[in-house]
C-alpha cells in the first residue's frame, strides 16, 4: 500500500512541541509517526507519539454524541445526533443562566491540546457569554510567579546552547520522561564534550540515573539548597561582581542574608550532606558556561514560587547569562508575542466575570463561599481538553461535585475519560490529525502550524467547530466563531505581524529566537529597571505577597511530615503517559504496568513490605491502595508514585490525587501536587 509522509506538530502538553512526519496510508489511516528535521526536534520524538496510530484509531474513540440515561456516574448513555446534542446543551445553559446569571456557567478547559485555535474557542465563548472565567493553576502558576519575580520575562536560553556548556544542571524536572528532546541535546553535549550533568530531584529518576551528581533532597527544600550554593559562591569568590553591579539589584543586605545560609543550615533542611552541597557549589562556581534547566516539578510545592526565585538567582550570581551555553531556561512562553485578543474574543472588551481557581473545582462545586466570591453557584459546566476527575487535586471532592444533581456537566472528549463518565452529555472530539492549528512552544523557539491530515473519526468535531456551533445557538455573534481554522491561523499571524499562514505552512516552522544579547538579557532583564531582582517586588506577582521572603530563602509553608504522616509523597509524571493522555493506548499501559508506590528499603524493612505487596497511603483527605516497590534512590521518608493513572487503575478506584490537598501555593495560586505528607501501611491482600 502506498503512503505519504506529511508534516504535523505534536499538540500535547509537553515543552517539546515536536515537529512530526506522519505517515498517511492510501486508505486514509495513520501509520508511523516520526520526528521531523526541525532543528530542535532533530528527528527525535517520544515512544508514545511514535505510536499515535494506536490512539487515533483506537476502538474506544468517542464517535457520537452521548446523553446520560442512567443515574449520574452510571456510565449509561445513549447516542443522539449533533443537532439534538447542541440544542440540548444550549437549552440547559440558557436555563441555568436564566436562573442564576451567566457566571453560573463554568467553561473548564486546559491543555489537552496546546494549539491556539483549539484552545481559543472556549475562552472566546466564555468571554462573549459573560460566563465565569478561570485561574489556570494546574501547571505554571507557581513556576511563572517565581521566574517572573527575578527575571521578569518568560523567556530563557535556547536549549541547543547546551552544546557549548561546561556544566548542565537539571533542577526539579525529569526530561527523560517529560521532555525527551532536551535529554537528546544533553546527551549529545555529554558525548561530544563530556559535559558534567547535575540533577536535583527527590528521587533517582531516569534522568538522575544519567547524572554525574544527583542531589536527592527532601521535596520542597530547593530554595535552601540554592541559598547555600550562593553562600559558597560568595565565600569562595566565585561570583561575578561586575555582572551583579551592572545587571542586578544585588545589595549588601542580600550578601549579609546569604552569609547566614550556610551549607550546614541547608543540610539540615534538605537532607543532603554538607559535602554534596559543596561539590555542587564548586561545580557551579568554577564555570560561567553553566546551563540551568529549571523544571516545573520543584515548584509544585506551597513554597514553589520562592524556590524558583532562589534557583534563578544562581546564574545571576556567577554571571552565567553572559556566556554562550550559560544561563537558564524555564519557559519560552513569552517569546512569540502573539496577539490573541481576537482569538480570545477580548477585542470587544467583554465584562470581566469572576475568576474561579481551576485547582479548587471540588470546593467550588461544593459551593464554598470563599471560592464563589459572592457570585452564584456553578450549575453548568463545559469541560474541554482536560480530565479534572483525575488530574485536579482533592479528587474525591471533585468526583462528588461533578456528581451533584444540581450541576449539569458537558464533556467534549476524544475518549470516555473518568470525567466524561460523570457527565450528562459527552461530545466526540477530533485529534490534532483531524484539525488544523498553530503552536508556540515553551521548550524551544519555533512557531509551527499543522493542517488536518485525515478525516474526523466518526462524528468527532474539533473544539473550534463545536464551539462555533454552540455560539450560534446561544446567539453570540463574534466573527471568529464562523471562521475556518485556517482563516483564524492567518488572522493570529497577521495580527502578530508574523509571516502569513501560507509561508508558515511552506516553511513548516519559523525560528523566533532573539539575537544573543536579547536572549541572554544583556540588554536588560524584564523589569522596568532592566535588572535581575534578588529582592523581588512580590506585590506585583500575587495577592498573598505579604508572606513572601524579601530575599531568596526557604519558606516553611510546605506540608511537613509529622508523626501521624511521616512520609512525603511525590506524585511525579509517568514516562508512558502524558498526564492522563495515553492511559488508553495499549503500548503505554504495558510500559507503565500498574500504579506503584516507590518506597525506600528502610521503610520497607520496618513495615515488612516486599515488592508487589499491597500498601495503603493516606492522610486527612483519604487513602489510596496500590502495589509497592522497594526503591533506594531517595531519602527514607520520600515516597514516589508515578502517575497519572486513571482512578480505576487503582485497586479501589481511587487515584493518587485523592491525597493532594487543593490549598493553593504562595503568593498567588498554584496546585502543590508534590507537597503531600502521608502515612503508609502494609495491607493484607
Ligand atoms: N511522559 C510525560 N511527559 C510529560 C508529562 C507527563 O505526565 N508524562 N507532563 C507534561 C506536563 S503537563 C508538564 S507541566 C511537564 C512537567 O515536567 P517536569 O518539569 O519534569 O515537572 P514535573 O512533572 O512536575 O516533575 C518532574 C520532577 O520533579 C521532581 N520533584 C518533585 N518535587 C520536587 C521538589 O520539591 N524538588 C525538586 N528538586 N524536584 C521535585 C519529581 O520527582 C519529578 O522527577 O511535563 C510534560 N511532559
Ligand atoms: N498527581 C499529579 N497530578 C497532576 C500533575 C502531576 O504531576 N501529578 N500534573 C498537573 C499538570 S502539570 C497538568 S498540566 C495537569 C494536566 O491535566 P489535563 O490538562 O487534564 O491533561 P490530560 O490528563 O492529558 O487531559 C487532557 C484531555 O484532553 C483531551 N484532549 C486532547 N486533545 C483534545 C482536543 O483537541 N479537544 C478536546 N476536546 N479534548 C482533547 C485528552 O483526550 C485528555 O483526556 O495535570 C496536573 N495533575
Ligand atoms: S509528547 Fe512531547 S516528546 Fe512526545 S512527540 Fe509530543 S512534544 Fe514530542
Ligand atoms: Mo503541566
PDB file of C-alpha atoms in Angstrom, residues 294-553:
ATOM      1  CA  UNK A 294      14.534  24.658  35.618  1.00  0.00           C
ATOM      2  CA  UNK A 295      11.721  22.077  35.585  1.00  0.00           C
ATOM      3  CA  UNK A 296       8.194  22.548  36.832  1.00  0.00           C
ATOM      4  CA  UNK A 297       8.378  19.716  39.362  1.00  0.00           C
ATOM      5  CA  UNK A 298      10.157  21.554  42.158  1.00  0.00           C
ATOM      6  CA  UNK A 299       7.642  24.375  42.070  1.00  0.00           C
ATOM      7  CA  UNK A 300       4.674  22.096  42.760  1.00  0.00           C
ATOM      8  CA  UNK A 301       5.127  22.861  46.432  1.00  0.00           C
ATOM      9  CA  UNK A 302       3.448  25.569  48.523  1.00  0.00           C
ATOM     10  CA  UNK A 303       6.793  27.394  48.569  1.00  0.00           C
ATOM     11  CA  UNK A 304       7.432  26.616  44.889  1.00  0.00           C
ATOM     12  CA  UNK A 305       7.497  30.229  43.686  1.00  0.00           C
ATOM     13  CA  UNK A 306      10.096  31.168  46.316  1.00  0.00           C
ATOM     14  CA  UNK A 307      12.079  28.072  45.310  1.00  0.00           C
ATOM     15  CA  UNK A 308      12.040  29.032  41.632  1.00  0.00           C
ATOM     16  CA  UNK A 309      13.130  32.547  42.506  1.00  0.00           C
ATOM     17  CA  UNK A 310      16.051  31.293  44.631  1.00  0.00           C
ATOM     18  CA  UNK A 311      17.190  28.929  41.867  1.00  0.00           C
ATOM     19  CA  UNK A 312      17.077  31.684  39.226  1.00  0.00           C
ATOM     20  CA  UNK A 313      19.482  33.709  41.374  1.00  0.00           C
ATOM     21  CA  UNK A 314      22.305  31.237  40.602  1.00  0.00           C
ATOM     22  CA  UNK A 315      23.151  32.317  37.022  1.00  0.00           C
ATOM     23  CA  UNK A 316      22.887  35.947  38.134  1.00  0.00           C
ATOM     24  CA  UNK A 317      25.490  35.275  40.833  1.00  0.00           C
ATOM     25  CA  UNK A 318      28.087  33.801  38.503  1.00  0.00           C
ATOM     26  CA  UNK A 319      27.149  35.976  35.530  1.00  0.00           C
ATOM     27  CA  UNK A 320      26.497  32.791  33.550  1.00  0.00           C
ATOM     28  CA  UNK A 321      23.960  34.672  31.421  1.00  0.00           C
ATOM     29  CA  UNK A 322      26.819  36.347  29.538  1.00  0.00           C
ATOM     30  CA  UNK A 323      28.254  33.167  28.018  1.00  0.00           C
ATOM     31  CA  UNK A 324      27.221  31.067  25.057  1.00  0.00           C
ATOM     32  CA  UNK A 325      25.893  27.931  26.754  1.00  0.00           C
ATOM     33  CA  UNK A 326      25.322  29.817  30.007  1.00  0.00           C
ATOM     34  CA  UNK A 327      22.173  30.962  31.783  1.00  0.00           C
ATOM     35  CA  UNK A 328      18.854  29.261  32.371  1.00  0.00           C
ATOM     36  CA  UNK A 329      15.646  28.155  30.710  1.00  0.00           C
ATOM     37  CA  UNK A 330      12.317  27.606  32.369  1.00  0.00           C
ATOM     38  CA  UNK A 331       9.928  28.503  29.546  1.00  0.00           C
ATOM     39  CA  UNK A 332       9.944  30.355  26.263  1.00  0.00           C
ATOM     40  CA  UNK A 333       6.201  31.009  26.565  1.00  0.00           C
ATOM     41  CA  UNK A 334       6.842  34.752  26.407  1.00  0.00           C
ATOM     42  CA  UNK A 335       8.881  34.591  23.222  1.00  0.00           C
ATOM     43  CA  UNK A 336       6.295  34.590  20.491  1.00  0.00           C
ATOM     44  CA  UNK A 337       4.330  37.727  21.357  1.00  0.00           C
ATOM     45  CA  UNK A 338       1.222  36.523  19.532  1.00  0.00           C
ATOM     46  CA  UNK A 339      -1.773  38.816  19.508  1.00  0.00           C
ATOM     47  CA  UNK A 340      -4.663  36.665  20.755  1.00  0.00           C
ATOM     48  CA  UNK A 341      -7.181  39.429  21.517  1.00  0.00           C
ATOM     49  CA  UNK A 342      -9.428  38.500  18.614  1.00  0.00           C
ATOM     50  CA  UNK A 343      -8.941  34.749  19.116  1.00  0.00           C
ATOM     51  CA  UNK A 344      -9.987  35.016  22.761  1.00  0.00           C
ATOM     52  CA  UNK A 345     -12.866  37.379  21.971  1.00  0.00           C
ATOM     53  CA  UNK A 346     -11.260  40.094  24.069  1.00  0.00           C
ATOM     54  CA  UNK A 347     -11.218  42.596  21.194  1.00  0.00           C
ATOM     55  CA  UNK A 348     -14.762  43.573  22.148  1.00  0.00           C
ATOM     56  CA  UNK A 349     -13.765  44.170  25.830  1.00  0.00           C
ATOM     57  CA  UNK A 350     -16.433  41.970  27.387  1.00  0.00           C
ATOM     58  CA  UNK A 351     -17.382  42.481  31.043  1.00  0.00           C
ATOM     59  CA  UNK A 352     -14.869  40.891  33.454  1.00  0.00           C
ATOM     60  CA  UNK A 353     -16.526  37.919  35.156  1.00  0.00           C
ATOM     61  CA  UNK A 354     -15.277  36.311  38.364  1.00  0.00           C
ATOM     62  CA  UNK A 355     -12.272  34.030  38.032  1.00  0.00           C
ATOM     63  CA  UNK A 356     -12.558  30.593  39.608  1.00  0.00           C
ATOM     64  CA  UNK A 357      -9.419  28.666  40.603  1.00  0.00           C
ATOM     65  CA  UNK A 358      -9.490  25.509  38.477  1.00  0.00           C
ATOM     66  CA  UNK A 359      -7.477  23.625  41.080  1.00  0.00           C
ATOM     67  CA  UNK A 360     -10.286  24.264  43.546  1.00  0.00           C
ATOM     68  CA  UNK A 361     -13.034  22.714  41.432  1.00  0.00           C
ATOM     69  CA  UNK A 362     -14.069  20.440  44.329  1.00  0.00           C
ATOM     70  CA  UNK A 363     -14.571  23.376  46.688  1.00  0.00           C
ATOM     71  CA  UNK A 364     -16.265  25.480  44.007  1.00  0.00           C
ATOM     72  CA  UNK A 365     -18.809  22.751  43.220  1.00  0.00           C
ATOM     73  CA  UNK A 366     -19.366  22.255  46.956  1.00  0.00           C
ATOM     74  CA  UNK A 367     -20.361  25.940  46.992  1.00  0.00           C
ATOM     75  CA  UNK A 368     -17.644  27.050  49.376  1.00  0.00           C
ATOM     76  CA  UNK A 369     -18.460  30.786  49.786  1.00  0.00           C
ATOM     77  CA  UNK A 370     -14.839  31.988  49.535  1.00  0.00           C
ATOM     78  CA  UNK A 371     -14.401  30.170  46.251  1.00  0.00           C
ATOM     79  CA  UNK A 372     -17.668  31.545  44.845  1.00  0.00           C
ATOM     80  CA  UNK A 373     -16.524  35.116  45.670  1.00  0.00           C
ATOM     81  CA  UNK A 374     -20.070  36.314  46.338  1.00  0.00           C
ATOM     82  CA  UNK A 375     -21.287  35.055  42.949  1.00  0.00           C
ATOM     83  CA  UNK A 376     -23.802  32.349  42.085  1.00  0.00           C
ATOM     84  CA  UNK A 377     -23.148  28.620  42.493  1.00  0.00           C
ATOM     85  CA  UNK A 378     -21.763  26.790  39.471  1.00  0.00           C
ATOM     86  CA  UNK A 379     -24.659  24.798  37.989  1.00  0.00           C
ATOM     87  CA  UNK A 380     -23.426  24.215  34.432  1.00  0.00           C
ATOM     88  CA  UNK A 381     -20.017  23.181  33.143  1.00  0.00           C
ATOM     89  CA  UNK A 382     -18.492  22.739  29.721  1.00  0.00           C
ATOM     90  CA  UNK A 383     -15.324  20.685  30.194  1.00  0.00           C
ATOM     91  CA  UNK A 384     -12.947  20.534  27.259  1.00  0.00           C
ATOM     92  CA  UNK A 385      -9.353  19.311  26.779  1.00  0.00           C
ATOM     93  CA  UNK A 386      -8.918  18.309  30.401  1.00  0.00           C
ATOM     94  CA  UNK A 387      -9.748  15.447  32.738  1.00  0.00           C
ATOM     95  CA  UNK A 388     -10.322  17.026  36.158  1.00  0.00           C
ATOM     96  CA  UNK A 389     -11.806  13.895  37.767  1.00  0.00           C
ATOM     97  CA  UNK A 390      -8.231  12.569  37.750  1.00  0.00           C
ATOM     98  CA  UNK A 391      -5.834  15.485  37.382  1.00  0.00           C
ATOM     99  CA  UNK A 392      -7.266  18.015  39.827  1.00  0.00           C
ATOM    100  CA  UNK A 393      -6.303  17.835  43.499  1.00  0.00           C
ATOM    101  CA  UNK A 394      -8.706  16.624  46.202  1.00  0.00           C
ATOM    102  CA  UNK A 395     -10.167  14.290  43.596  1.00  0.00           C
ATOM    103  CA  UNK A 396     -12.753  12.718  45.888  1.00  0.00           C
ATOM    104  CA  UNK A 397     -14.327  16.175  46.290  1.00  0.00           C
ATOM    105  CA  UNK A 398     -14.098  16.717  42.523  1.00  0.00           C
ATOM    106  CA  UNK A 399     -15.985  13.490  41.889  1.00  0.00           C
ATOM    107  CA  UNK A 400     -18.654  14.407  44.431  1.00  0.00           C
ATOM    108  CA  UNK A 401     -19.036  17.833  42.862  1.00  0.00           C
ATOM    109  CA  UNK A 402     -19.374  16.520  39.320  1.00  0.00           C
ATOM    110  CA  UNK A 403     -21.991  14.015  40.522  1.00  0.00           C
ATOM    111  CA  UNK A 404     -24.236  16.711  42.050  1.00  0.00           C
ATOM    112  CA  UNK A 405     -27.787  16.578  40.720  1.00  0.00           C
ATOM    113  CA  UNK A 406     -27.848  20.388  40.514  1.00  0.00           C
ATOM    114  CA  UNK A 407     -24.794  20.629  38.250  1.00  0.00           C
ATOM    115  CA  UNK A 408     -25.155  19.960  34.511  1.00  0.00           C
ATOM    116  CA  UNK A 409     -21.899  18.686  33.014  1.00  0.00           C
ATOM    117  CA  UNK A 410     -20.992  18.502  29.325  1.00  0.00           C
ATOM    118  CA  UNK A 411     -17.616  16.972  28.379  1.00  0.00           C
ATOM    119  CA  UNK A 412     -16.049  17.310  24.921  1.00  0.00           C
ATOM    120  CA  UNK A 413     -13.504  14.486  24.643  1.00  0.00           C
ATOM    121  CA  UNK A 414     -11.673  12.005  22.469  1.00  0.00           C
ATOM    122  CA  UNK A 415     -12.177   9.180  24.977  1.00  0.00           C
ATOM    123  CA  UNK A 416     -14.557   8.143  27.758  1.00  0.00           C
ATOM    124  CA  UNK A 417     -12.312   9.531  30.491  1.00  0.00           C
ATOM    125  CA  UNK A 418     -13.056   9.414  34.218  1.00  0.00           C
ATOM    126  CA  UNK A 419     -14.518  12.917  33.817  1.00  0.00           C
ATOM    127  CA  UNK A 420     -16.652  12.007  30.794  1.00  0.00           C
ATOM    128  CA  UNK A 421     -18.070   9.053  32.716  1.00  0.00           C
ATOM    129  CA  UNK A 422     -19.561  11.510  35.234  1.00  0.00           C
ATOM    130  CA  UNK A 423     -21.109  13.792  32.581  1.00  0.00           C
ATOM    131  CA  UNK A 424     -24.677  14.403  31.454  1.00  0.00           C
ATOM    132  CA  UNK A 425     -23.646  14.960  27.862  1.00  0.00           C
ATOM    133  CA  UNK A 426     -20.487  13.656  26.155  1.00  0.00           C
ATOM    134  CA  UNK A 427     -19.416  15.007  22.750  1.00  0.00           C
ATOM    135  CA  UNK A 428     -16.761  13.438  20.491  1.00  0.00           C
ATOM    136  CA  UNK A 429     -13.643  15.496  19.728  1.00  0.00           C
ATOM    137  CA  UNK A 430     -11.117  15.282  16.904  1.00  0.00           C
ATOM    138  CA  UNK A 431      -7.401  14.704  17.465  1.00  0.00           C
ATOM    139  CA  UNK A 432      -4.723  17.004  16.050  1.00  0.00           C
ATOM    140  CA  UNK A 433      -4.503  14.829  12.928  1.00  0.00           C
ATOM    141  CA  UNK A 434      -8.140  15.698  12.187  1.00  0.00           C
ATOM    142  CA  UNK A 435      -7.988  19.501  12.638  1.00  0.00           C
ATOM    143  CA  UNK A 436      -5.648  22.426  11.916  1.00  0.00           C
ATOM    144  CA  UNK A 437      -3.788  24.615  14.381  1.00  0.00           C
ATOM    145  CA  UNK A 438      -0.962  26.966  15.297  1.00  0.00           C
ATOM    146  CA  UNK A 439       1.580  26.131  18.007  1.00  0.00           C
ATOM    147  CA  UNK A 440       4.132  28.002  20.079  1.00  0.00           C
ATOM    148  CA  UNK A 441       6.439  26.057  22.438  1.00  0.00           C
ATOM    149  CA  UNK A 442       7.733  26.572  25.961  1.00  0.00           C
ATOM    150  CA  UNK A 443      10.774  24.351  25.394  1.00  0.00           C
ATOM    151  CA  UNK A 444      12.170  25.766  22.143  1.00  0.00           C
ATOM    152  CA  UNK A 445      11.938  28.771  19.828  1.00  0.00           C
ATOM    153  CA  UNK A 446       9.894  27.573  16.833  1.00  0.00           C
ATOM    154  CA  UNK A 447       6.423  28.722  15.824  1.00  0.00           C
ATOM    155  CA  UNK A 448       4.679  25.939  13.895  1.00  0.00           C
ATOM    156  CA  UNK A 449       1.393  25.182  12.173  1.00  0.00           C
ATOM    157  CA  UNK A 450      -0.261  21.982  11.047  1.00  0.00           C
ATOM    158  CA  UNK A 451      -3.184  21.008   8.849  1.00  0.00           C
ATOM    159  CA  UNK A 452      -5.779  18.284   9.241  1.00  0.00           C
ATOM    160  CA  UNK A 453      -4.324  15.151   7.639  1.00  0.00           C
ATOM    161  CA  UNK A 454      -7.211  12.714   7.921  1.00  0.00           C
ATOM    162  CA  UNK A 455     -10.997  12.987   8.084  1.00  0.00           C
ATOM    163  CA  UNK A 456     -12.556  13.201  11.555  1.00  0.00           C
ATOM    164  CA  UNK A 457     -13.079   9.798  13.153  1.00  0.00           C
ATOM    165  CA  UNK A 458     -16.808   9.049  13.326  1.00  0.00           C
ATOM    166  CA  UNK A 459     -18.747  12.221  14.049  1.00  0.00           C
ATOM    167  CA  UNK A 460     -15.927  13.884  16.019  1.00  0.00           C
ATOM    168  CA  UNK A 461     -15.815  17.689  15.778  1.00  0.00           C
ATOM    169  CA  UNK A 462     -12.941  19.941  16.662  1.00  0.00           C
ATOM    170  CA  UNK A 463     -13.116  22.342  19.609  1.00  0.00           C
ATOM    171  CA  UNK A 464     -13.268  25.240  17.185  1.00  0.00           C
ATOM    172  CA  UNK A 465     -16.080  23.795  15.079  1.00  0.00           C
ATOM    173  CA  UNK A 466     -18.188  22.609  18.014  1.00  0.00           C
ATOM    174  CA  UNK A 467     -17.825  25.868  19.948  1.00  0.00           C
ATOM    175  CA  UNK A 468     -18.743  27.894  16.864  1.00  0.00           C
ATOM    176  CA  UNK A 469     -21.934  25.882  16.511  1.00  0.00           C
ATOM    177  CA  UNK A 470     -22.796  26.280  20.182  1.00  0.00           C
ATOM    178  CA  UNK A 471     -22.148  30.029  19.971  1.00  0.00           C
ATOM    179  CA  UNK A 472     -24.574  30.268  17.084  1.00  0.00           C
ATOM    180  CA  UNK A 473     -27.279  28.525  19.110  1.00  0.00           C
ATOM    181  CA  UNK A 474     -26.631  30.850  22.032  1.00  0.00           C
ATOM    182  CA  UNK A 475     -26.967  33.879  19.747  1.00  0.00           C
ATOM    183  CA  UNK A 476     -23.358  35.053  20.166  1.00  0.00           C
ATOM    184  CA  UNK A 477     -22.010  36.819  17.140  1.00  0.00           C
ATOM    185  CA  UNK A 478     -18.218  37.237  17.398  1.00  0.00           C
ATOM    186  CA  UNK A 479     -16.852  36.882  13.839  1.00  0.00           C
ATOM    187  CA  UNK A 480     -14.239  34.263  14.863  1.00  0.00           C
ATOM    188  CA  UNK A 481     -16.962  31.699  15.579  1.00  0.00           C
ATOM    189  CA  UNK A 482     -17.818  31.411  11.886  1.00  0.00           C
ATOM    190  CA  UNK A 483     -14.243  31.460  10.565  1.00  0.00           C
ATOM    191  CA  UNK A 484     -12.402  28.359   9.430  1.00  0.00           C
ATOM    192  CA  UNK A 485      -9.443  27.128  11.481  1.00  0.00           C
ATOM    193  CA  UNK A 486      -7.148  28.109   8.609  1.00  0.00           C
ATOM    194  CA  UNK A 487      -8.557  31.638   8.470  1.00  0.00           C
ATOM    195  CA  UNK A 488      -8.095  32.028  12.207  1.00  0.00           C
ATOM    196  CA  UNK A 489      -4.463  30.878  11.998  1.00  0.00           C
ATOM    197  CA  UNK A 490      -3.960  33.523   9.334  1.00  0.00           C
ATOM    198  CA  UNK A 491      -5.703  36.159  11.500  1.00  0.00           C
ATOM    199  CA  UNK A 492      -3.459  35.444  14.507  1.00  0.00           C
ATOM    200  CA  UNK A 493      -0.294  35.585  12.384  1.00  0.00           C
ATOM    201  CA  UNK A 494      -1.363  38.824  10.721  1.00  0.00           C
ATOM    202  CA  UNK A 495      -2.376  40.490  13.986  1.00  0.00           C
ATOM    203  CA  UNK A 496       1.014  39.440  15.405  1.00  0.00           C
ATOM    204  CA  UNK A 497       2.949  40.821  12.423  1.00  0.00           C
ATOM    205  CA  UNK A 498       4.353  37.398  11.566  1.00  0.00           C
ATOM    206  CA  UNK A 499       4.767  35.904   8.097  1.00  0.00           C
ATOM    207  CA  UNK A 500       1.432  34.669   6.754  1.00  0.00           C
ATOM    208  CA  UNK A 501      -0.011  31.179   7.041  1.00  0.00           C
ATOM    209  CA  UNK A 502       0.908  30.134   3.524  1.00  0.00           C
ATOM    210  CA  UNK A 503       4.544  30.987   4.246  1.00  0.00           C
ATOM    211  CA  UNK A 504       4.497  29.190   7.598  1.00  0.00           C
ATOM    212  CA  UNK A 505       2.932  26.050   6.097  1.00  0.00           C
ATOM    213  CA  UNK A 506       5.501  26.080   3.307  1.00  0.00           C
ATOM    214  CA  UNK A 507       8.439  26.582   5.698  1.00  0.00           C
ATOM    215  CA  UNK A 508       6.870  24.270   8.355  1.00  0.00           C
ATOM    216  CA  UNK A 509       8.482  26.207  11.237  1.00  0.00           C
ATOM    217  CA  UNK A 510       9.624  29.701  11.967  1.00  0.00           C
ATOM    218  CA  UNK A 511      12.530  30.257  14.359  1.00  0.00           C
ATOM    219  CA  UNK A 512      11.563  33.133  16.685  1.00  0.00           C
ATOM    220  CA  UNK A 513      14.862  33.030  18.626  1.00  0.00           C
ATOM    221  CA  UNK A 514      16.006  36.519  19.543  1.00  0.00           C
ATOM    222  CA  UNK A 515      19.553  37.793  18.996  1.00  0.00           C
ATOM    223  CA  UNK A 516      22.194  36.603  21.501  1.00  0.00           C
ATOM    224  CA  UNK A 517      22.256  39.758  23.636  1.00  0.00           C
ATOM    225  CA  UNK A 518      18.472  39.845  23.970  1.00  0.00           C
ATOM    226  CA  UNK A 519      18.183  36.121  24.678  1.00  0.00           C
ATOM    227  CA  UNK A 520      20.913  36.403  27.325  1.00  0.00           C
ATOM    228  CA  UNK A 521      19.316  39.524  28.864  1.00  0.00           C
ATOM    229  CA  UNK A 522      22.448  41.560  28.208  1.00  0.00           C
ATOM    230  CA  UNK A 523      20.200  44.398  27.040  1.00  0.00           C
ATOM    231  CA  UNK A 524      18.257  44.078  30.261  1.00  0.00           C
ATOM    232  CA  UNK A 525      16.084  41.677  32.222  1.00  0.00           C
ATOM    233  CA  UNK A 526      12.295  42.003  32.067  1.00  0.00           C
ATOM    234  CA  UNK A 527      11.759  44.552  34.835  1.00  0.00           C
ATOM    235  CA  UNK A 528      11.454  48.328  34.348  1.00  0.00           C
ATOM    236  CA  UNK A 529      14.945  48.830  35.852  1.00  0.00           C
ATOM    237  CA  UNK A 530      16.277  46.123  33.479  1.00  0.00           C
ATOM    238  CA  UNK A 531      17.903  44.327  36.404  1.00  0.00           C
ATOM    239  CA  UNK A 532      17.575  40.813  37.761  1.00  0.00           C
ATOM    240  CA  UNK A 533      15.893  41.042  41.173  1.00  0.00           C
ATOM    241  CA  UNK A 534      17.411  39.282  44.172  1.00  0.00           C
ATOM    242  CA  UNK A 535      14.879  41.261  46.249  1.00  0.00           C
ATOM    243  CA  UNK A 536      11.680  40.889  44.250  1.00  0.00           C
ATOM    244  CA  UNK A 537       8.593  43.013  44.487  1.00  0.00           C
ATOM    245  CA  UNK A 538       6.212  40.151  45.222  1.00  0.00           C
ATOM    246  CA  UNK A 539       3.290  42.590  45.417  1.00  0.00           C
ATOM    247  CA  UNK A 540       3.461  42.736  41.619  1.00  0.00           C
ATOM    248  CA  UNK A 541       3.218  38.948  41.458  1.00  0.00           C
ATOM    249  CA  UNK A 542       0.369  37.925  43.716  1.00  0.00           C
ATOM    250  CA  UNK A 543      -2.137  38.952  46.356  1.00  0.00           C
ATOM    251  CA  UNK A 544      -0.533  36.776  49.050  1.00  0.00           C
ATOM    252  CA  UNK A 545       2.785  38.631  48.784  1.00  0.00           C
ATOM    253  CA  UNK A 546       2.984  39.593  52.458  1.00  0.00           C
ATOM    254  CA  UNK A 547       4.295  36.144  53.432  1.00  0.00           C
ATOM    255  CA  UNK A 548       6.948  36.002  50.700  1.00  0.00           C
ATOM    256  CA  UNK A 549      10.612  36.316  51.715  1.00  0.00           C
ATOM    257  CA  UNK A 550      12.196  39.663  50.789  1.00  0.00           C
ATOM    258  CA  UNK A 551      15.321  37.876  49.592  1.00  0.00           C
ATOM    259  CA  UNK A 552      15.977  34.371  48.228  1.00  0.00           C
ATOM    260  CA  UNK A 553      15.043  31.992  51.021  1.00  0.00           C
TER     261      UNK A 553
END
